[in-house]
Amino acid sequence: MSTFVGIDIAAKTVDLVIRHDNKNSLVKTFEQTLNGRTAILTLLQQHAPQSVVMEATGIYYLDLAVALHDAGIPISVINPKSFNHFAQMKLEHSKTDNIDAALLAEYAQRMTPEKWTPPQRNKLKIRDISRQINRLTDDCTKAKNRLHAMKSYEDTSDLVILDEQDGIAYLENRIQRLRMAALEMIKSDAEIVQQFNNILAAKGIGEVSAIAMLGELIILPETLKANQVSRYAGLDVRLNQSGSSLNRPGRLSKAGNAYLRSALFMPAMSAVRHDPNVKAFYEVLVARGKKKMQAMCAVMRKMLTGIWACFKLNTPYDSSKLFSEEHKKACA
């Protein structure tokens, strides 16, 4: 008998059920991390399923779906509405992750869904390069901080300082090489070039930040709305007002894409200083009692909304359409 697999996707976890001989296994839960995806791949390669089915849940499914596809595992990503109709047909009125994973496995067996096609390879490669630049930049920053600490201590060996300087130079050369490679890949596609230039039109966004944003955004379905993209980036506000914490302020969920949040932070700080529209918006929020970091996160969320609109409308970023003139008046 063939083996079928259902995978239920959440923001932080993945529930998986293996269906063999018309019987479902117990639910196995994995973290939404690289290690979690590796464990899922190892498990599925052992069982060699005929079909694996997951829902197109926001964007959380994408990394796992790409990993399965690249490993040669037959993966289908289905419309949630199609799955809901199937669940209704099965008269499943309850909705839990365990039930969903089992039903998805049965869907894989009975509905023979089409195989999923991942985003264009060149777009995924740009994303991979932009993420590596992010990681190396973080390493370089840590190395520079170490060097600063070494130099502040008089007895630090000159050899140790020289070694740290060589390491920083090596990291900077790697970053520059990857940056040039990313630019070459962007130039090879007219549509991507236009999207890249639309991002660069924003004050505060430089080449490296634009590459990072582009790498994360070009693989997203264009059907996503701005609030969904904000949730994907972890820039949505999560309330915590249970029990005695009724007056606790909302906090960023930070459950989404850390690379995209990182790419937005420095441009948002720069825009607050150099873009009059952004500056007015930020100052009004601070005047209303928002903490500076809360106001900065609001700027990041606004900027992401504008950048996503540029993607969908194919127009250059224009902060005057994003930040109201009323903010300027309030700061006058």
Short mmCIF file of C-alpha atoms in Angstrom, two decimals:
data_model
loop_
_atom_site.label_atom_id
_atom_site.label_comp_id
_atom_site.label_asym_id
_atom_site.label_seq_id
_atom_site.Cartn_x
_atom_site.Cartn_y
_atom_site.Cartn_z
CA MET A 1 0.00 0.00 0.00
CA SER A 2 1.11 3.57 -0.70
CA THR A 3 1.97 6.06 2.00
CA PHE A 4 0.46 9.54 2.24
CA VAL A 5 1.38 12.43 4.51
CA GLY A 6 -0.57 15.41 5.82
CA ILE A 7 1.25 18.41 7.24
CA ASP A 8 -0.53 21.13 9.20
CA ILE A 9 1.46 24.39 9.26
CA ALA A 10 1.48 26.97 12.04
CA ALA A 11 3.73 29.96 12.67
CA LYS A 12 6.05 28.14 15.08
CA THR A 13 5.27 24.43 14.69
CA VAL A 14 4.46 21.77 12.12
CA ASP A 15 2.16 18.79 12.82
CA LEU A 16 2.64 15.73 10.62
CA VAL A 17 0.57 12.55 10.17
CA ILE A 18 1.64 9.55 8.06
CA ARG A 19 -1.22 7.51 6.54
CA HIS A 20 -0.40 3.92 5.56
CA ASP A 21 -2.84 1.08 4.81
CA ASN A 22 -5.70 3.51 5.50
CA LYS A 23 -4.46 4.02 9.06
CA ASN A 24 -3.06 7.25 10.46
CA SER A 25 0.00 7.46 12.64
CA LEU A 26 0.10 9.49 15.82
CA VAL A 27 0.75 13.19 15.23
CA LYS A 28 4.41 14.18 15.20
CA THR A 29 5.21 17.82 16.00
CA PHE A 30 8.27 19.69 14.73
CA GLU A 31 9.51 23.23 15.20
CA GLN A 32 9.35 25.73 12.34
CA THR A 33 13.14 25.92 12.17
CA LEU A 34 15.96 24.64 9.98
CA ASN A 35 16.50 21.75 12.39
CA GLY A 36 12.80 20.98 12.36
CA ARG A 37 12.70 20.91 8.56
CA THR A 38 15.76 18.66 8.48
CA ALA A 39 14.06 16.22 10.85
CA ILE A 40 10.93 16.19 8.67
CA LEU A 41 13.01 15.48 5.56
CA THR A 42 14.78 12.59 7.27
CA LEU A 43 11.47 11.08 8.39
CA LEU A 44 9.78 11.40 4.99
CA GLN A 45 12.78 10.01 3.10
CA GLN A 46 12.48 6.89 5.26
CA HIS A 47 8.79 6.45 4.38
CA ALA A 48 8.97 7.51 0.68
CA PRO A 49 5.39 8.85 0.53
CA GLN A 50 3.43 8.92 -2.71
CA SER A 51 2.05 12.34 -1.85
CA VAL A 52 2.53 14.99 0.84
CA VAL A 53 -0.13 17.66 1.27
CA MET A 54 -0.10 20.97 3.14
CA GLU A 55 -2.25 24.08 2.98
CA ALA A 56 -1.09 27.43 1.61
CA THR A 57 -1.25 28.95 5.10
CA GLY A 58 -0.09 32.55 4.81
CA ILE A 59 3.55 32.14 3.89
CA TYR A 60 4.67 29.83 6.70
CA TYR A 61 4.53 26.79 4.42
CA LEU A 62 7.06 28.09 1.88
CA ASP A 63 10.45 27.12 3.35
CA LEU A 64 9.30 23.59 4.15
CA ALA A 65 7.61 23.17 0.77
CA VAL A 66 10.79 24.26 -1.04
CA ALA A 67 12.92 21.92 1.08
CA LEU A 68 10.63 18.97 0.31
CA HIS A 69 10.53 19.79 -3.39
CA ASP A 70 14.32 20.08 -3.61
CA ALA A 71 14.67 16.72 -1.85
CA GLY A 72 12.51 15.06 -4.51
CA ILE A 73 9.54 14.45 -2.21
CA PRO A 74 6.17 14.83 -4.01
CA ILE A 75 4.61 17.89 -2.39
CA SER A 76 1.22 19.47 -3.05
CA VAL A 77 0.21 22.85 -1.61
CA ILE A 78 -3.56 23.17 -1.67
CA ASN A 79 -6.01 26.03 -1.30
CA PRO A 80 -7.45 26.16 2.25
CA LYS A 81 -10.97 26.49 0.81
CA SER A 82 -10.55 23.20 -1.04
CA PHE A 83 -9.48 21.53 2.19
CA ASN A 84 -12.39 23.04 4.14
CA HIS A 85 -14.83 21.60 1.61
CA PHE A 86 -13.18 18.20 1.99
CA ALA A 87 -13.44 18.41 5.79
CA GLN A 88 -17.13 19.30 5.53
CA MET A 89 -17.69 16.36 3.20
CA LYS A 90 -16.08 14.14 5.84
CA LEU A 91 -18.43 15.71 8.42
CA GLU A 92 -15.53 16.83 10.57
CA HIS A 93 -16.97 19.67 12.63
CA SER A 94 -14.07 19.98 15.04
CA LYS A 95 -10.94 21.85 14.05
CA THR A 96 -7.67 21.04 15.77
CA ASP A 97 -4.13 20.70 14.46
CA ASN A 98 -4.23 16.93 15.05
CA ILE A 99 -7.45 16.50 13.10
CA ASP A 100 -6.25 18.78 10.30
CA ALA A 101 -3.00 16.87 9.80
CA ALA A 102 -4.87 13.54 9.65
CA LEU A 103 -7.45 14.93 7.22
CA LEU A 104 -4.70 16.37 5.03
CA ALA A 105 -3.14 12.91 4.84
CA GLU A 106 -6.48 11.45 3.76
CA TYR A 107 -6.89 14.32 1.27
CA ALA A 108 -3.55 13.33 -0.24
CA GLN A 109 -4.79 9.76 -0.68
CA ARG A 110 -8.26 10.43 -2.07
CA MET A 111 -8.02 13.68 -4.04
CA THR A 112 -4.72 13.17 -5.96
CA PRO A 113 -3.80 16.89 -5.85
CA GLU A 114 -1.44 18.43 -8.38
CA LYS A 115 2.22 18.69 -7.53
CA TRP A 116 3.43 22.08 -6.31
CA THR A 117 5.80 24.28 -8.31
CA PRO A 118 8.14 26.46 -6.21
CA PRO A 119 8.93 30.12 -6.96
CA GLN A 120 11.38 30.83 -9.77
CA ARG A 121 14.86 29.60 -8.95
CA ASN A 122 16.51 32.95 -9.60
CA LYS A 123 14.24 34.56 -6.99
CA LEU A 124 15.08 31.91 -4.43
CA LYS A 125 18.79 32.37 -5.18
CA ILE A 126 18.51 36.12 -4.57
CA ARG A 127 16.83 35.35 -1.25
CA ASP A 128 19.60 32.88 -0.33
CA ILE A 129 22.31 35.42 -1.16
CA SER A 130 20.56 38.23 0.75
CA ARG A 131 20.24 36.01 3.84
CA GLN A 132 23.91 35.07 3.68
CA ILE A 133 24.82 38.76 3.47
CA ASN A 134 22.70 39.31 6.57
CA ARG A 135 24.45 36.55 8.49
CA LEU A 136 27.93 37.70 7.46
CA THR A 137 27.08 41.31 8.31
CA ASP A 138 26.05 40.18 11.78
CA ASP A 139 29.33 38.27 12.15
CA CYS A 140 31.26 41.33 10.96
CA THR A 141 29.53 43.58 13.50
CA LYS A 142 30.39 41.17 16.32
CA ALA A 143 34.00 41.04 15.15
CA LYS A 144 34.24 44.84 15.10
CA ASN A 145 32.85 44.98 18.62
CA ARG A 146 35.46 42.46 19.73
CA LEU A 147 38.20 44.52 18.08
CA HIS A 148 37.02 47.65 19.86
CA ALA A 149 37.15 45.80 23.20
CA MET A 150 40.64 44.48 22.41
CA LYS A 151 41.98 47.91 21.59
CA SER A 152 40.58 49.34 24.81
CA TYR A 153 42.80 46.95 26.78
CA GLU A 154 46.43 48.08 26.69
CA ASP A 155 48.01 44.63 27.10
CA THR A 156 46.17 42.95 24.20
CA SER A 157 48.66 41.21 21.93
CA ASP A 158 49.32 42.98 18.62
CA LEU A 159 49.07 39.61 16.92
CA VAL A 160 45.54 39.08 18.27
CA ILE A 161 44.47 42.53 17.09
CA LEU A 162 45.97 41.91 13.64
CA ASP A 163 44.23 38.55 13.42
CA GLU A 164 40.87 40.14 14.26
CA GLN A 165 41.45 42.86 11.65
CA ASP A 166 42.26 40.20 9.05
CA GLY A 167 39.05 38.37 9.96
CA ILE A 168 37.00 41.55 9.51
CA ALA A 169 38.61 42.24 6.14
CA TYR A 170 37.84 38.66 5.05
CA LEU A 171 34.19 39.02 6.07
CA GLU A 172 33.88 42.36 4.29
CA ASN A 173 35.32 40.84 1.10
CA ARG A 174 32.79 38.00 1.26
CA ILE A 175 29.93 40.47 1.79
CA GLN A 176 31.09 42.57 -1.17
CA ARG A 177 31.37 39.50 -3.40
CA LEU A 178 27.85 38.38 -2.52
CA ARG A 179 26.48 41.89 -2.97
CA MET A 180 27.91 42.07 -6.51
CA ALA A 181 26.53 38.61 -7.29
CA ALA A 182 23.08 39.67 -6.09
CA LEU A 183 23.18 42.80 -8.24
CA GLU A 184 24.14 40.76 -11.30
CA MET A 185 21.21 38.40 -10.72
CA ILE A 186 18.84 41.34 -10.27
CA LYS A 187 20.04 42.97 -13.51
CA SER A 188 19.31 39.77 -15.44
CA ASP A 189 15.53 40.13 -14.94
CA ALA A 190 13.77 43.32 -16.07
CA GLU A 191 10.84 42.81 -13.67
CA ILE A 192 13.11 42.34 -10.68
CA VAL A 193 15.19 45.37 -11.70
CA GLN A 194 12.05 47.50 -11.64
CA GLN A 195 11.04 46.18 -8.22
CA PHE A 196 14.55 46.85 -6.92
CA ASN A 197 14.51 50.43 -8.21
CA ASN A 198 11.06 51.00 -6.72
CA ILE A 199 12.44 50.09 -3.29
CA LEU A 200 15.53 52.27 -3.75
CA ALA A 201 13.27 55.28 -4.36
CA ALA A 202 12.62 55.38 -0.61
CA LYS A 203 14.75 57.73 1.47
CA GLY A 204 16.79 55.73 3.95
CA ILE A 205 16.96 52.53 1.91
CA GLY A 206 20.38 51.78 0.48
CA GLU A 207 21.56 49.07 -1.86
CA VAL A 208 22.27 46.40 0.77
CA SER A 209 18.94 46.92 2.55
CA ALA A 210 17.09 46.90 -0.77
CA ILE A 211 18.70 43.58 -1.70
CA ALA A 212 17.65 42.13 1.66
CA MET A 213 14.04 43.33 1.30
CA LEU A 214 13.82 42.23 -2.31
CA GLY A 215 15.10 38.76 -1.48
CA GLU A 216 12.35 38.23 1.09
CA LEU A 217 9.47 39.87 -0.80
CA ILE A 218 9.86 38.58 -4.38
CA ILE A 219 8.97 35.04 -3.34
CA LEU A 220 5.69 36.02 -1.67
CA PRO A 221 2.37 35.47 -3.46
CA GLU A 222 1.12 38.76 -4.91
CA THR A 223 -2.33 37.96 -3.50
CA LEU A 224 -1.15 38.68 0.05
CA LYS A 225 -2.55 41.82 1.65
CA ALA A 226 -0.45 44.39 3.48
CA ASN A 227 -1.53 43.19 6.94
CA GLN A 228 -0.58 39.62 5.99
CA VAL A 229 2.87 40.77 4.93
CA SER A 230 3.23 42.63 8.24
CA ARG A 231 2.36 39.44 10.10
CA TYR A 232 4.85 37.55 7.96
CA ALA A 233 7.54 40.00 9.05
CA GLY A 234 6.49 39.75 12.71
CA LEU A 235 5.56 43.44 12.75
CA ASP A 236 1.96 42.89 13.82
CA VAL A 237 1.02 43.89 17.36
CA ARG A 238 0.01 41.12 19.73
CA LEU A 239 -2.16 42.10 22.68
CA ASN A 240 -1.64 40.57 26.12
CA GLN A 241 -4.56 41.60 28.28
CA SER A 242 -5.48 38.56 30.30
CA GLY A 243 -5.87 38.28 34.07
CA SER A 244 -4.31 41.23 35.87
CA SER A 245 -2.51 42.49 32.74
CA LEU A 246 -5.40 44.42 31.24
CA ASN A 247 -3.39 47.61 30.77
CA ARG A 248 -0.25 46.00 29.41
CA PRO A 249 0.68 47.58 26.05
CA GLY A 250 0.71 45.49 22.88
CA ARG A 251 4.02 44.10 21.70
CA LEU A 252 5.37 43.02 18.35
CA SER A 253 4.70 39.35 17.74
CA LYS A 254 8.23 38.78 16.32
CA ALA A 255 6.94 35.40 15.17
CA GLY A 256 7.67 36.09 11.53
CA ASN A 257 10.60 36.69 9.21
CA ALA A 258 13.56 38.04 11.21
CA TYR A 259 15.52 38.77 8.02
CA LEU A 260 12.83 41.17 6.81
CA ARG A 261 12.59 42.91 10.19
CA SER A 262 16.36 43.29 10.25
CA ALA A 263 16.38 44.75 6.74
CA LEU A 264 13.80 47.38 7.73
CA PHE A 265 15.30 48.59 11.00
CA MET A 266 18.23 50.76 9.84
CA PRO A 267 16.29 52.24 6.86
CA ALA A 268 13.48 53.21 9.26
CA MET A 269 15.96 54.98 11.54
CA SER A 270 17.45 56.80 8.56
CA ALA A 271 14.03 57.74 7.18
CA VAL A 272 13.05 59.27 10.53
CA ARG A 273 16.02 61.62 10.19
CA HIS A 274 15.89 62.40 6.47
CA ASP A 275 12.30 61.95 5.22
CA PRO A 276 9.98 64.79 6.42
CA ASN A 277 6.88 62.61 6.10
CA VAL A 278 8.33 59.78 8.15
CA LYS A 279 9.82 62.20 10.68
CA ALA A 280 6.44 63.86 11.26
CA PHE A 281 4.71 60.48 11.68
CA TYR A 282 7.33 59.34 14.19
CA GLU A 283 7.22 62.58 16.21
CA VAL A 284 3.43 62.53 16.45
CA LEU A 285 3.52 58.99 17.85
CA VAL A 286 6.16 59.95 20.43
CA ALA A 287 4.14 63.05 21.37
CA ARG A 288 1.14 60.79 21.98
CA GLY A 289 3.12 58.86 24.56
CA LYS A 290 4.51 56.01 22.49
CA LYS A 291 7.97 54.83 23.41
CA LYS A 292 10.63 55.59 20.82
CA MET A 293 11.07 51.93 19.92
CA GLN A 294 7.30 51.50 19.56
CA ALA A 295 7.20 54.49 17.23
CA MET A 296 10.14 53.11 15.25
CA CYS A 297 8.38 49.77 14.83
CA ALA A 298 5.30 51.61 13.59
CA VAL A 299 7.51 53.34 11.00
CA MET A 300 8.89 49.96 9.93
CA ARG A 301 5.39 48.60 9.53
CA LYS A 302 4.30 51.65 7.50
CA MET A 303 7.36 51.44 5.27
CA LEU A 304 6.75 47.74 4.64
CA THR A 305 3.16 48.53 3.68
CA GLY A 306 4.40 51.10 1.18
CA ILE A 307 7.05 48.79 -0.26
CA TRP A 308 4.52 45.99 -0.70
CA ALA A 309 2.20 48.43 -2.49
CA CYS A 310 5.11 49.23 -4.84
CA PHE A 311 5.42 45.54 -5.62
CA LYS A 312 1.74 45.14 -6.42
CA LEU A 313 1.30 48.40 -8.33
CA ASN A 314 4.79 48.54 -9.89
CA THR A 315 5.36 52.14 -8.82
CA PRO A 316 8.30 53.81 -7.05
CA TYR A 317 8.06 54.22 -3.28
CA ASP A 318 6.50 57.57 -2.35
CA SER A 319 6.24 58.39 1.35
CA SER A 320 3.83 61.28 0.70
CA LYS A 321 1.17 58.68 -0.22
CA LEU A 322 1.85 56.69 2.92
CA PHE A 323 2.15 59.31 5.67
CA SER A 324 -0.61 61.86 6.10
CA GLU A 325 -0.08 65.61 5.83
CA GLU A 326 -1.92 65.84 9.14
CA HIS A 327 1.21 64.52 10.84
CA LYS A 328 3.23 67.43 9.49
CA LYS A 329 0.61 69.89 10.72
CA ALA A 330 0.67 68.32 14.15
CA CYS A 331 4.43 68.83 14.33
CA ALA A 332 4.36 72.43 13.01
#
